[in-house]
mmCIF file of C-alpha atoms in Angstrom:
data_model
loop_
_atom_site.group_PDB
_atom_site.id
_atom_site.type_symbol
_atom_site.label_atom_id
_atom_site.label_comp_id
_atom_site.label_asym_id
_atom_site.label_seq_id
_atom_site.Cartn_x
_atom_site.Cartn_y
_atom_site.Cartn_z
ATOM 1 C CA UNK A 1 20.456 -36.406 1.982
ATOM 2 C CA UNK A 2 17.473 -38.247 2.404
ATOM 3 C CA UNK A 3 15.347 -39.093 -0.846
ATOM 4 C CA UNK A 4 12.009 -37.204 0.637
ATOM 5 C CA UNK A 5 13.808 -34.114 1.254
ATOM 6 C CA UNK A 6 15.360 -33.714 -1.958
ATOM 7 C CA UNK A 7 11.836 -33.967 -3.349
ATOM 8 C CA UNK A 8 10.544 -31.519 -0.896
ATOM 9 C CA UNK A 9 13.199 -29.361 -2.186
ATOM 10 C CA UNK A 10 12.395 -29.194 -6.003
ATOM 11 C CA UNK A 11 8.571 -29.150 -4.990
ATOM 12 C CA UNK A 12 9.236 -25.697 -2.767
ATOM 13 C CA UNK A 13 9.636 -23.516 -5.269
ATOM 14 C CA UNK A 14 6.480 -24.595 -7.176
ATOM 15 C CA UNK A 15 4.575 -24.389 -4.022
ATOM 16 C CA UNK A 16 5.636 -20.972 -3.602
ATOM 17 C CA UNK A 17 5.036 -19.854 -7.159
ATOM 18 C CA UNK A 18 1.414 -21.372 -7.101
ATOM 19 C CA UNK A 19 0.811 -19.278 -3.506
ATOM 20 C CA UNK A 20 2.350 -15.941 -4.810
ATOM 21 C CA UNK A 21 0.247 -16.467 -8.171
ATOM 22 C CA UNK A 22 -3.275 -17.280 -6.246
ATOM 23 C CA UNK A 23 -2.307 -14.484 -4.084
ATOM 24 C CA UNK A 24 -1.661 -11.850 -7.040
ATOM 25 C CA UNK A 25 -4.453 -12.808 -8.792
ATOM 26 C CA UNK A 26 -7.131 -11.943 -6.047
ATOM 27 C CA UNK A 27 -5.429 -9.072 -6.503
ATOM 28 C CA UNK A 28 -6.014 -8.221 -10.122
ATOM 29 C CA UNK A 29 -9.102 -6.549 -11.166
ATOM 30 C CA UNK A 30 -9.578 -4.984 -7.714
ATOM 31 C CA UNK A 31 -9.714 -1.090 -7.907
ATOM 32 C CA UNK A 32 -7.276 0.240 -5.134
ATOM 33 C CA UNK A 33 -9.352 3.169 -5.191
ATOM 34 C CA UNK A 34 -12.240 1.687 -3.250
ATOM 35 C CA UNK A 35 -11.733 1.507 0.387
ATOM 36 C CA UNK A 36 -13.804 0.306 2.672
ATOM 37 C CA UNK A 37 -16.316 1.946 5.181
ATOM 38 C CA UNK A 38 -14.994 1.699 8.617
ATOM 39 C CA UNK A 39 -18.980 2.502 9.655
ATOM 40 C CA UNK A 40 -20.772 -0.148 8.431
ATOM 41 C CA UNK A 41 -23.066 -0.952 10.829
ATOM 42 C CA UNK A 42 -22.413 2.252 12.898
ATOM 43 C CA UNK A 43 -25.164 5.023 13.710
ATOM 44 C CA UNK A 44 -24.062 7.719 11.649
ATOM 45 C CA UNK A 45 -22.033 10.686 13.353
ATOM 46 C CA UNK A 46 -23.370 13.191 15.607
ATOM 47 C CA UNK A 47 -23.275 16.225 14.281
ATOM 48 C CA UNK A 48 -24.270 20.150 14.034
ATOM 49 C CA UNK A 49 -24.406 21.637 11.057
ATOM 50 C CA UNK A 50 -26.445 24.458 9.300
ATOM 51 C CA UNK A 51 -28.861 23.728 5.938
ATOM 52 C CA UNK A 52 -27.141 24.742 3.021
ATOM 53 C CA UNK A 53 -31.060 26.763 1.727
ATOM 54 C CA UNK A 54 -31.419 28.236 5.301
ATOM 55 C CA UNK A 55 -28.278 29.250 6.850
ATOM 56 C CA UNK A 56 -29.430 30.183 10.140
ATOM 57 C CA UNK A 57 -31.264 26.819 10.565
ATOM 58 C CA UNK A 58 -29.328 24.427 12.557
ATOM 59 C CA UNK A 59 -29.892 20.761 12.912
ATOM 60 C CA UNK A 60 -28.669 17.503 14.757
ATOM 61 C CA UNK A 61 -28.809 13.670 13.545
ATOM 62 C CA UNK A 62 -31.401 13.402 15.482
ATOM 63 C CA UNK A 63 -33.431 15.618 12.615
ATOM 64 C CA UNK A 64 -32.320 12.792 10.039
ATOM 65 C CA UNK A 65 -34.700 9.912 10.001
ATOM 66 C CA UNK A 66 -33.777 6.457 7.676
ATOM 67 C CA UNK A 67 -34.156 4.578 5.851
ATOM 68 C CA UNK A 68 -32.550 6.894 3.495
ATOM 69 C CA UNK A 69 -29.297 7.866 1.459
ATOM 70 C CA UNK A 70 -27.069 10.258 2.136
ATOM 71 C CA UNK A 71 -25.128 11.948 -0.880
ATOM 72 C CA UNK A 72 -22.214 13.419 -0.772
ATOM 73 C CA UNK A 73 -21.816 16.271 -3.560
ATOM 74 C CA UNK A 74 -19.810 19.914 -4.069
ATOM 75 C CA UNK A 75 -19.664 22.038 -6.816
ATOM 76 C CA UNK A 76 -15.658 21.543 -7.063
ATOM 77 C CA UNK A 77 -16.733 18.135 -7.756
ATOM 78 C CA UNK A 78 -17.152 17.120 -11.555
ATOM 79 C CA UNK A 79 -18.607 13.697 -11.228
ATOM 80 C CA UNK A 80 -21.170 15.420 -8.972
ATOM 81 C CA UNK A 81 -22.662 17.172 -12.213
ATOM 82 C CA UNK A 82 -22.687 13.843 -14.157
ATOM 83 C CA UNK A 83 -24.713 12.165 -10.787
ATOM 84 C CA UNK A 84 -27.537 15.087 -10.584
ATOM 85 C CA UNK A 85 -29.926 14.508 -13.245
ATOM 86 C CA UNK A 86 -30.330 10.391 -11.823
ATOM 87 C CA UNK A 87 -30.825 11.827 -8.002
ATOM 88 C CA UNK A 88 -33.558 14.498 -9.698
ATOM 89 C CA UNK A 89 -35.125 11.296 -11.789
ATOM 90 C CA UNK A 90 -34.478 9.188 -8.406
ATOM 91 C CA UNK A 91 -36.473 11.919 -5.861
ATOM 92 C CA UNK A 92 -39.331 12.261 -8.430
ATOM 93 C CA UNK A 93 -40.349 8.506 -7.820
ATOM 94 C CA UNK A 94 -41.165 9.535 -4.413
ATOM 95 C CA UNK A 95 -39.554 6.161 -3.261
ATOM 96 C CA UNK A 96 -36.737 7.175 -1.591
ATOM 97 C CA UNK A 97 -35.616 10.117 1.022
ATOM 98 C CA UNK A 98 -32.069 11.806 -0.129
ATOM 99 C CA UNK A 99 -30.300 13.510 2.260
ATOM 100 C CA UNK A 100 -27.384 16.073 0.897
ATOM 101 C CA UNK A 101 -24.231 16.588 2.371
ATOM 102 C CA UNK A 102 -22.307 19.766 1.004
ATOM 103 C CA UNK A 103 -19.200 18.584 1.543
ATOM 104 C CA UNK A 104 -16.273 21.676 1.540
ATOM 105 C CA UNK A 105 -17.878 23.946 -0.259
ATOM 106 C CA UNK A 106 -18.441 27.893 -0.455
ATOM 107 C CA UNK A 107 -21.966 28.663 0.396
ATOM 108 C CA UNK A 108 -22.907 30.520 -2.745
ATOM 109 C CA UNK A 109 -21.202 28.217 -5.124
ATOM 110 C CA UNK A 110 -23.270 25.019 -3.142
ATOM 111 C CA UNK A 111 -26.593 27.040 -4.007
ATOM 112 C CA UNK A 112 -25.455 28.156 -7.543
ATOM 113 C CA UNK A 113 -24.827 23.947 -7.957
ATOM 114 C CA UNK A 114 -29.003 23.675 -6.916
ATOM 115 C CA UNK A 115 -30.390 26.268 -7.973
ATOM 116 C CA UNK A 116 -28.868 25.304 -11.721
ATOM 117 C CA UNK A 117 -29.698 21.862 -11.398
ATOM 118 C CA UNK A 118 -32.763 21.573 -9.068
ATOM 119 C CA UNK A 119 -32.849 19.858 -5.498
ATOM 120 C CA UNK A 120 -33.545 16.413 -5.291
ATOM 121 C CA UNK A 121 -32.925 16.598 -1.162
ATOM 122 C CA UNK A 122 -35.473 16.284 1.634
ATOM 123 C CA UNK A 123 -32.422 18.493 3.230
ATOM 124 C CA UNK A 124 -28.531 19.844 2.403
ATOM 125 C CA UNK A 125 -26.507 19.925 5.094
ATOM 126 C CA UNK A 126 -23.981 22.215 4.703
ATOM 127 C CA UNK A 127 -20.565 21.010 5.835
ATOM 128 C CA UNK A 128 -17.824 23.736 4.922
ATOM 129 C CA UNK A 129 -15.302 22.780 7.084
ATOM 130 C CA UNK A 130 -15.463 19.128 6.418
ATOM 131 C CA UNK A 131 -15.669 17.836 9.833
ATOM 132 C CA UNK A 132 -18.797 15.890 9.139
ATOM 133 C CA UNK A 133 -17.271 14.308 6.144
ATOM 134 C CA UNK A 134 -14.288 13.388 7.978
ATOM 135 C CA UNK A 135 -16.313 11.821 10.354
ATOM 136 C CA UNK A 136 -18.577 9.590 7.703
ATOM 137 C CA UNK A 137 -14.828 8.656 6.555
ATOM 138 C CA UNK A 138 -15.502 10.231 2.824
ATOM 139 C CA UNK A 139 -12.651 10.753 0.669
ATOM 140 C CA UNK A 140 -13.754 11.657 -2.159
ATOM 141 C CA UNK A 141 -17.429 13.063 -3.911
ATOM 142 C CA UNK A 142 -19.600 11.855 -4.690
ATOM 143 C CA UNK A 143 -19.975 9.299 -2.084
ATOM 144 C CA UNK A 144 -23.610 7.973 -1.237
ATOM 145 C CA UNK A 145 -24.726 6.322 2.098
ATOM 146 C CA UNK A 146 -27.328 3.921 2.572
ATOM 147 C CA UNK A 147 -28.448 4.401 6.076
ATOM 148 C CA UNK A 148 -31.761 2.085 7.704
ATOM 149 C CA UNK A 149 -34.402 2.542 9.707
ATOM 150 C CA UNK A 150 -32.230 3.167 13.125
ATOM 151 C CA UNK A 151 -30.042 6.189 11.358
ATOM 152 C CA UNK A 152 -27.413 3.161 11.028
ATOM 153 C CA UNK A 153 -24.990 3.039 8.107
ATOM 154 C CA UNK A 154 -25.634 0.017 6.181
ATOM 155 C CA UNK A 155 -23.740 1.049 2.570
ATOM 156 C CA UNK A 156 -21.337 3.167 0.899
ATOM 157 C CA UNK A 157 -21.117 3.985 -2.468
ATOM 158 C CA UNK A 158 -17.994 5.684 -4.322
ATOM 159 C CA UNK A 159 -18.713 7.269 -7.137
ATOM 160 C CA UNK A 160 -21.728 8.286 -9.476
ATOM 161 C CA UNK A 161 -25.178 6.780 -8.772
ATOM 162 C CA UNK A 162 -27.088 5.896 -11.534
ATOM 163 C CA UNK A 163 -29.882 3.720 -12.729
ATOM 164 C CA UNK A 164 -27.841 0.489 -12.222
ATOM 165 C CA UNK A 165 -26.052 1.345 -9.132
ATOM 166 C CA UNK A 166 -29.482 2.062 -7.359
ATOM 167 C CA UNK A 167 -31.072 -0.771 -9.074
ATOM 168 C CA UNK A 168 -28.562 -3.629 -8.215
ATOM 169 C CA UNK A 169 -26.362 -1.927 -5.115
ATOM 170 C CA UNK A 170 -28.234 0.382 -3.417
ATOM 171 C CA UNK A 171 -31.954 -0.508 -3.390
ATOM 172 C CA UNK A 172 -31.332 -4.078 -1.982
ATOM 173 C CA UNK A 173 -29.502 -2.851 0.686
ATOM 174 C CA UNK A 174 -31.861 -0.112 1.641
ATOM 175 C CA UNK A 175 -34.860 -2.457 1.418
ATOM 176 C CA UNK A 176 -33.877 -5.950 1.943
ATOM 177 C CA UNK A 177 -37.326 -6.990 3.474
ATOM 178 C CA UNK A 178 -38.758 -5.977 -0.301
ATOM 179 C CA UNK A 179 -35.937 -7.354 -1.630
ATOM 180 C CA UNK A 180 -36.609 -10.846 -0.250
ATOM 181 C CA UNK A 181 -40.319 -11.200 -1.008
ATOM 182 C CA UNK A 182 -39.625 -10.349 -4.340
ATOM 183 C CA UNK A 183 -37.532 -12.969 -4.633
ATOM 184 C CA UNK A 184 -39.676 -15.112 -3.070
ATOM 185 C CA UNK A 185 -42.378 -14.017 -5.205
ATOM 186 C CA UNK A 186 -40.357 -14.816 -8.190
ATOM 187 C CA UNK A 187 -39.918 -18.289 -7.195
ATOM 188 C CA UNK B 1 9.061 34.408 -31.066
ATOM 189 C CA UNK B 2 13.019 35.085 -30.021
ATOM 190 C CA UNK B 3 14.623 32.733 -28.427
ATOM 191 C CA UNK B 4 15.434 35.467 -25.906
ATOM 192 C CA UNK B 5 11.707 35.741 -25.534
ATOM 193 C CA UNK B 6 10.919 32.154 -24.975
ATOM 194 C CA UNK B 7 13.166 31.921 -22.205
ATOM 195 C CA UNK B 8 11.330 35.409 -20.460
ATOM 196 C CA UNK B 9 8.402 33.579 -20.522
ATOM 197 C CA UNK B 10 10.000 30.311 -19.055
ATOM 198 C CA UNK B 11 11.562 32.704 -16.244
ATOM 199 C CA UNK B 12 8.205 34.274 -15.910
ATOM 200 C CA UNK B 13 5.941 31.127 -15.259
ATOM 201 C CA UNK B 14 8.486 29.594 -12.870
ATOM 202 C CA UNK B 15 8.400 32.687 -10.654
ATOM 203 C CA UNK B 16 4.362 32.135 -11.026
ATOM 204 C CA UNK B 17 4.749 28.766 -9.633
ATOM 205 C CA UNK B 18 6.127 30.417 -6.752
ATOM 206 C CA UNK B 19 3.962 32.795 -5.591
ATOM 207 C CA UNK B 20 1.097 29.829 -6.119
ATOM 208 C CA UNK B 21 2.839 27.287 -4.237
ATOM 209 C CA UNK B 22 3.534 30.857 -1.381
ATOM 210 C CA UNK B 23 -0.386 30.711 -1.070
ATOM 211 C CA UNK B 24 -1.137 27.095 0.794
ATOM 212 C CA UNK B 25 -2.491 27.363 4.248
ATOM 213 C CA UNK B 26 0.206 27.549 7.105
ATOM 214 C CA UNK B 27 -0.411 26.317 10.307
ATOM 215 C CA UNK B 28 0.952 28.694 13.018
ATOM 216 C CA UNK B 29 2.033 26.419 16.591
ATOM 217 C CA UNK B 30 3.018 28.310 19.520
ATOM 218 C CA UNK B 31 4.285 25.395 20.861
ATOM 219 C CA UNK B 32 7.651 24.385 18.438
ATOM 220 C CA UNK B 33 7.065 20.635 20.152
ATOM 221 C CA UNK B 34 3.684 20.466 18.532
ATOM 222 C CA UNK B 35 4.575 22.221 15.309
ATOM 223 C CA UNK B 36 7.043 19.045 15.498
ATOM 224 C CA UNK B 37 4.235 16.287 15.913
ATOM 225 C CA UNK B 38 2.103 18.142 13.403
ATOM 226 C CA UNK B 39 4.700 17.992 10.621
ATOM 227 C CA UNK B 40 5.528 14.028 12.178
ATOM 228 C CA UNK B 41 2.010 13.405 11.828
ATOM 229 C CA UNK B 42 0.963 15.100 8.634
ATOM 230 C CA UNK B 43 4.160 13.121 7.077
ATOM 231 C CA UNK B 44 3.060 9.478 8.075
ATOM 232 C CA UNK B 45 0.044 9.450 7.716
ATOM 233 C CA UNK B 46 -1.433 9.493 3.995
ATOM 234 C CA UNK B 47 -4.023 11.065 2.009
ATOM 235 C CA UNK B 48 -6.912 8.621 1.709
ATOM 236 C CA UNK B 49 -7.934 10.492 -1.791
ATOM 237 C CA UNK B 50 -4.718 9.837 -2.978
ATOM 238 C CA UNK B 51 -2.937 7.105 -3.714
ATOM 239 C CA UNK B 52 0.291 7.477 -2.352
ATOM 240 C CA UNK B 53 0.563 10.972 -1.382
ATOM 241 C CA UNK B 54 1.031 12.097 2.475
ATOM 242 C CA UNK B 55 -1.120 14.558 4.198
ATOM 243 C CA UNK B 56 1.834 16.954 4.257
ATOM 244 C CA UNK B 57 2.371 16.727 0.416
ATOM 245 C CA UNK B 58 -1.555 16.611 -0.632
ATOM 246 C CA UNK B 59 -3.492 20.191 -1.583
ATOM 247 C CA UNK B 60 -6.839 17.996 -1.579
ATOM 248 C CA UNK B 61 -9.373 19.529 -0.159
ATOM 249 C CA UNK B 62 -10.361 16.440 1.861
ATOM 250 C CA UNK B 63 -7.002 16.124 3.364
ATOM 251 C CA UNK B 64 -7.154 20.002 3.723
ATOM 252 C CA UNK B 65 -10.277 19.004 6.070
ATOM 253 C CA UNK B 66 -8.255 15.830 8.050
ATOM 254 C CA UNK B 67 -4.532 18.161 8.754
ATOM 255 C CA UNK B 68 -7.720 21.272 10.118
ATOM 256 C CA UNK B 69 -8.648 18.350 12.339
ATOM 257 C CA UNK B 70 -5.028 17.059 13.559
ATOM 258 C CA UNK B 71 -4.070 20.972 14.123
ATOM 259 C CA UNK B 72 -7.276 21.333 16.523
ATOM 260 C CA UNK B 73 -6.429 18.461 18.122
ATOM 261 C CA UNK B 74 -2.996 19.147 18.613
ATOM 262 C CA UNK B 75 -3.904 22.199 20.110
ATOM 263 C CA UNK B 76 -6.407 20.934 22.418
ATOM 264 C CA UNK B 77 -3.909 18.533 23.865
ATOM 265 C CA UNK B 78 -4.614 15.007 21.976
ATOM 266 C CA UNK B 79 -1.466 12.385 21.887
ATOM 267 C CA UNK B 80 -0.511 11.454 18.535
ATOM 268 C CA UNK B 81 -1.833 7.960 19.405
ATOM 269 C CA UNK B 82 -5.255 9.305 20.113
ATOM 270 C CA UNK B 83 -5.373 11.817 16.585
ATOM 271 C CA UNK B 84 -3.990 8.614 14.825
ATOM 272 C CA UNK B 85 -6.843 6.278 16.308
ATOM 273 C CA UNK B 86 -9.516 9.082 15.815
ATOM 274 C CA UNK B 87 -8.720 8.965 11.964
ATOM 275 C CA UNK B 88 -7.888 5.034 11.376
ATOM 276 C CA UNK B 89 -11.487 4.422 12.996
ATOM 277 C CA UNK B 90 -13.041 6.716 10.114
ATOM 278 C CA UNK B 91 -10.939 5.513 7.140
ATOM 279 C CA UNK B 92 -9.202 2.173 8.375
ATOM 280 C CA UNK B 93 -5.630 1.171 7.996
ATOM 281 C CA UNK B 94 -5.364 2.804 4.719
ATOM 282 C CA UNK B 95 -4.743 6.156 6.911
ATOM 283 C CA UNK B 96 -1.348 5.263 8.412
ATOM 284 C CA UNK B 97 1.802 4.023 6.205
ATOM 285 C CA UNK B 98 2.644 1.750 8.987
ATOM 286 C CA UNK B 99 0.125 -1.257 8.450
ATOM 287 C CA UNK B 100 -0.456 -2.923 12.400
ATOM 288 C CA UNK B 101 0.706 -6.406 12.760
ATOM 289 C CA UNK B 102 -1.882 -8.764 12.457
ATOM 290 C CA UNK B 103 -2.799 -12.107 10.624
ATOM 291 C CA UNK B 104 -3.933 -10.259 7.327
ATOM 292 C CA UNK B 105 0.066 -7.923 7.123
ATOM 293 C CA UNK B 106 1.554 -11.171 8.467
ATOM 294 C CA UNK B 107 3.096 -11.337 5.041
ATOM 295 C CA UNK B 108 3.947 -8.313 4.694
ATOM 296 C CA UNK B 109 5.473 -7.854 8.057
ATOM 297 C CA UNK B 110 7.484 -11.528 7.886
ATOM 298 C CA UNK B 111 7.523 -12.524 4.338
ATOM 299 C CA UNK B 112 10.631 -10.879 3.773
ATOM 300 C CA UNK B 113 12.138 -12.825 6.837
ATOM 301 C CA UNK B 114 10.859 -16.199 5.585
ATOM 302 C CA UNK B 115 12.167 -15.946 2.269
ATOM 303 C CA UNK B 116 15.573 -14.787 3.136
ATOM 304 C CA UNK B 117 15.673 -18.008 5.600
ATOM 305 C CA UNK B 118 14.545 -20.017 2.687
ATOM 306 C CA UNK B 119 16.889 -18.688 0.247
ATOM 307 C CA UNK B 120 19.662 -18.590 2.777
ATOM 308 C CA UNK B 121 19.373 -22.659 4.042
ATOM 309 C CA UNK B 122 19.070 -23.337 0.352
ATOM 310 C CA UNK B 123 22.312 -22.079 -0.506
ATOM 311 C CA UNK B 124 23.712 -23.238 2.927
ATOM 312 C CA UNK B 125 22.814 -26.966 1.505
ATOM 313 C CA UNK B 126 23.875 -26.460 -2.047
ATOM 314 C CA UNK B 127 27.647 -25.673 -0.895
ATOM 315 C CA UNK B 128 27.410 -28.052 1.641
ATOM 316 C CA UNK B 129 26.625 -30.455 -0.977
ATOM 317 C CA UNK B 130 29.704 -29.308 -3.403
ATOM 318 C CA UNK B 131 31.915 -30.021 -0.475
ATOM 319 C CA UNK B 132 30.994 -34.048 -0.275
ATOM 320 C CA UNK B 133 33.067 -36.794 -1.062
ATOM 321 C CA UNK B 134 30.755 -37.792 -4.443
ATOM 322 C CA UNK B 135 31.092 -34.336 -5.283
ATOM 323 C CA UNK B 136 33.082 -33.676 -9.126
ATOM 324 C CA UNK B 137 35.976 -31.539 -7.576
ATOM 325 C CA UNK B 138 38.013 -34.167 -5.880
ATOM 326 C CA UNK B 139 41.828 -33.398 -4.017
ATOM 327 C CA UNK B 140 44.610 -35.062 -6.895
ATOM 328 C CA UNK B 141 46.931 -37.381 -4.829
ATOM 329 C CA UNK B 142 50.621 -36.647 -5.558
ATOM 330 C CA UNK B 143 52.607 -39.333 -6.693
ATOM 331 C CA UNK B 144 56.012 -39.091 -3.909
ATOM 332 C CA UNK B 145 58.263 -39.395 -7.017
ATOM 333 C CA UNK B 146 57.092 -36.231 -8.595
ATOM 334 C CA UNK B 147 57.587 -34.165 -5.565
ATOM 335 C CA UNK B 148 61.493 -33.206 -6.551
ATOM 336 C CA UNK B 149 59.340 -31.893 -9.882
ATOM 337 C CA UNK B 150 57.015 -29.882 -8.179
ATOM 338 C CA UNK B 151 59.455 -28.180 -5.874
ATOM 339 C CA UNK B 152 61.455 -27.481 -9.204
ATOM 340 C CA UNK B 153 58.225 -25.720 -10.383
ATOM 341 C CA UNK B 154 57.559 -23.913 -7.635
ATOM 342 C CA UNK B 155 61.173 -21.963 -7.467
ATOM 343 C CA UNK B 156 60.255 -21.385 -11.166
ATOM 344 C CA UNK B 157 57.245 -19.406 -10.180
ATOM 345 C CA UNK B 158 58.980 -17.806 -7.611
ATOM 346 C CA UNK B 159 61.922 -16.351 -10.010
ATOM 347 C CA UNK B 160 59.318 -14.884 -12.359
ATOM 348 C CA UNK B 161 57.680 -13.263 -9.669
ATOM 349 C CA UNK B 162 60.692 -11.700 -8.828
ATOM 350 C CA UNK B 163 61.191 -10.632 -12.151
ATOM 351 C CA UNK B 164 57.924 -9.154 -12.317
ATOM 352 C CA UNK B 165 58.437 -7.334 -9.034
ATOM 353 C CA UNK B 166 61.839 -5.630 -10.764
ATOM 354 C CA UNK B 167 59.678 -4.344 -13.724
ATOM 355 C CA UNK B 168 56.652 -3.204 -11.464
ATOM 356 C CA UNK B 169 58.047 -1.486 -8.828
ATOM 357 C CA UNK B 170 54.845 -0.086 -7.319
ATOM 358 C CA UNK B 171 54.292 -4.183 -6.736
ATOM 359 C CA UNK B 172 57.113 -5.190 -4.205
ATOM 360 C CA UNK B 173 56.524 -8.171 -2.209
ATOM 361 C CA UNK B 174 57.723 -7.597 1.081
ATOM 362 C CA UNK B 175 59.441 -11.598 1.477
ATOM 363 C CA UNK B 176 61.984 -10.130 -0.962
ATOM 364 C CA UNK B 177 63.528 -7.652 1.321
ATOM 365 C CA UNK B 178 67.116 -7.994 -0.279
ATOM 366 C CA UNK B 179 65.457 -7.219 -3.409
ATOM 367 C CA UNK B 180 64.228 -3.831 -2.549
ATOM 368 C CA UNK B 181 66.812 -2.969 -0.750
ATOM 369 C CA UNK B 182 69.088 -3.380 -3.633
ATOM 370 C CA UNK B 183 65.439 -1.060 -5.623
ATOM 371 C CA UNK B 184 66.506 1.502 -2.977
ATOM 372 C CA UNK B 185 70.180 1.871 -3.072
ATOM 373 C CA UNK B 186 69.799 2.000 -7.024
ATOM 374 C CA UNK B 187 67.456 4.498 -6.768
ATOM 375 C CA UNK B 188 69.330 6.795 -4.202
ATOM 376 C CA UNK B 189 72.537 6.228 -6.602
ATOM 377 C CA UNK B 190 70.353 7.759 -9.541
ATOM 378 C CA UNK B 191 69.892 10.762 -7.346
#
C-alpha cells in the first residue's frame, strides 16, 4: 500500500467527522417550526371572500391596497389573544394599514373575539373554510404578512407580533426606503 | 371509591373516547378509485402544523382546511400530481414526506450509499491486508519427520469422535456407517 493512501485513510474519518459536525451544528438552534414562505415575492392570492363585520359584503384583492400587513388571527387561537392589545397599540399610531384574515372560524365567535377586544383592522376578511389561508400557505395563527406597494408578499411572520417584532422584522421590510435614509441619516 | 367503581369509570371514559373519535368528518367518494387516492394522498403527505403527523392522522383545523381542498379536487378530476403540486407551491417541500432529488437532499438521498461504499472498501482493504505475507498469522511448515506423528494424532481424534458419537446418538456422523448400523441392530434387539 502506498504511503499517501494510508494517510488518506486515517485522515477520512476526521474529514468526515468535521463535515457531519459543521453540518449538525447549522442545524442547532434552528426552530423546525418555522417554515418558509413559498410566496415571497408573489402577489398575494386572488380571492373572494365576505367581511367578517358585514356579511353580505363581498370583496376581491383587488379591494386590498399595500403597503400593509396582513394578520392572521381566530378565536380558537390562544396566541391570538396575547397579539391583540400590540395590533390595537400598533393601528392607533396611524402608521400602518392592518388587514385581518379570520382564518377558520365561526362567524359569531370571530365577532365575539372584536367586539371584546376592539378592531385594529382597516378590514376582516372572513375566511371560514380556509381556502384563502391555504392559499397564503399559513399553518398556523397568528401569522402576519408584510405585503408592498404592488399587493406583493414581501414577509411572513409566525407567531405573536409585538413591539420588537414590528420594530426590528417587520417595519424594515415594509418600509425599506425609510429604513435606508435613516440609516443614512445616522451616519 | 371501590375498586369496582374505579374500573366503571375507566370502562366509562374509554367508551367516551369512542363516540369522540365516531364524530371526525368523513369524506363520502362515489368513486372507490378516488376514495383510494384520497386516503393515498391524505397518508403521504403531512400536516404542515405538525411536526410529524400526516394529513390522515391530524384533527388540526388547518389540515382540516388542506384534506376539504384535496377532496374538491379529487372530485373535480385533478391527478394526484397536480393536488400534490397545488399544495407544495403554497407550503414547499415540507408538504410531501418524499423530499425531490436535488442538490440540497443530495445527502439525504445518497449519503446512505456513500457511506456504505466507504465502510464496505474499508473493510474490503483491512482483510485484504490480514491476508499478506508480513501479516502476524503465518502457515507453520511441517517438519517431514513429524508427519508419522501427526497421522498418529489424527486417528486419535478420530477414535474419540467415535466415542462421542456412541454416547450422543442424536450426533451420528454419517462416514461411520458400520457404526450405526451396529446403533441400529442394537436398538432393534432391545425391542
Amino acid at each position: 500500500m502506498l504511503e499517501s493512501n494510508k494517510k488518506l485513510i486515517y485522515i477520512l474519518p476526521f474529514v468526515l467527522f468535521i463535515a457531519m459536525t459543521v453540518l449538525l451544528y447549522t442545524g442547532l438552534g434552528k426552530d423546525p417550526t418555522k417554515l418558509d414562505s413559498q410566496l415571497i415575492g408573489q402577489p398575494i392570492p386572488a380571492f373572494e371572500k365576505t367581511l367578517l363585520l358585514s356579511p353580505d359584503k363581498t370583496i376581491s384583492e383587488k379591494d386590498v391596497q399595500g403597503p400593509a400587513l396582513v394578520n392572521v388571527f381566530a378565536s380558537w387561537c390562544p396566541a391570538c389573544y396575547h397579539e391583540h392589545p400590540y395590533l390595537m397599540q400598533l393601528t392607533q399610531s396611524k402608521t400602518v394599514k392592518i388587514y385581518g384574515l379570520n382564518y377558520k372560524d365561526k362567524r359569531e365567535a370571530g365577532l365575539k373575539f372584536i367586539n371584546d377586544l376592539g378592531n385594529p383592522y382597516d378590514l376582516i376578511l372572513f375566511d371560514d373554510n380556509g381556502r384563502l389561508g391555504v392559499d397564503l400557505g399559513v399553518y398556523g395563527a397568528p401569522e402576519t404578512f408584510v405585503i408592498n406597494s404592488d399587493n406583493k408578499i414581501v414577509y411572513r411572520h409566525v407567531g405573536i407580533v409585538n413591539l420588537d417584532v414590528w420594530q426590528t422584522i417587520l417595519k424594515p421590510k415594509m418600509f425599506p426606503e425609510a429604513n435606508e435614509q435613516q440609516e443614512q441619516g445616522a451616519k | 371509591m371501590s375498586i369496582l367503581n374505579r374500573f366503571l369509570v375507566v370502562v366509562t371514559l374509554f367508551l367516551a373516547s369512542t363516540f369522540v373519535a365516531a364524530s371526525i368528518q368523513v369524506y363520502h367518494f362515489e368513486d372507490p378509485e378516488k376514495e383510494k387516492r384520497f386516503a393515498h394522498l391524505t397518508q403521504e403527505l403531512r400536516c404542515p402544523k405538525c411536526q410529524n403527523n400526516n394529513l390522515a392522522d391530524s384533527d388540526a383545523l388547518m389540515a382540516e382546511a388542506i384534506k376539504d381542498i384535496i377532496y374538491e379536487k379529487l372530485k373535480a378530476g385533478e391527478s394526484d400530481e397536480e393536488i400534490v403540486n397545488y399544495l407544495k407551491a403554497r407550503y414547499g417541500d415540507f408538504i410531501t414526506y418524499r423530499p425531490p432529488v436535488k442538490p440540497s437532499t443530495w445527502i439525504i438521498w445518497f449519503g446512505p450509499f456513500v457511506f456504505l461504499v466507504i465502510g464496505g472498501f474499508a473493510i474490503f482493504r483491512f482483510v485484504a491486508s490480514r491476508q499478506t505475507k508480513d501479516s502476524p498469522i503465518q502457515t507453520i511448515e511441517v517438519p517431514e519427520d513429524n508427519k508419522a506423528m501427526l497421522e498418529q494424532w489424527r486417528n486419535e481424534v478420530d477414535a474419540s469422535e467415535v466415542e462421542n458419537n456412541e454416547t450422543e446418538s442424536n450426533k451420528i456422523d454419517v462416514a461411520d456407517q458400520d457404526n450405526v448400523d451396529n446403533d441400529i441392530s442394537a436398538r432393534s434387539n432391545a425391542k
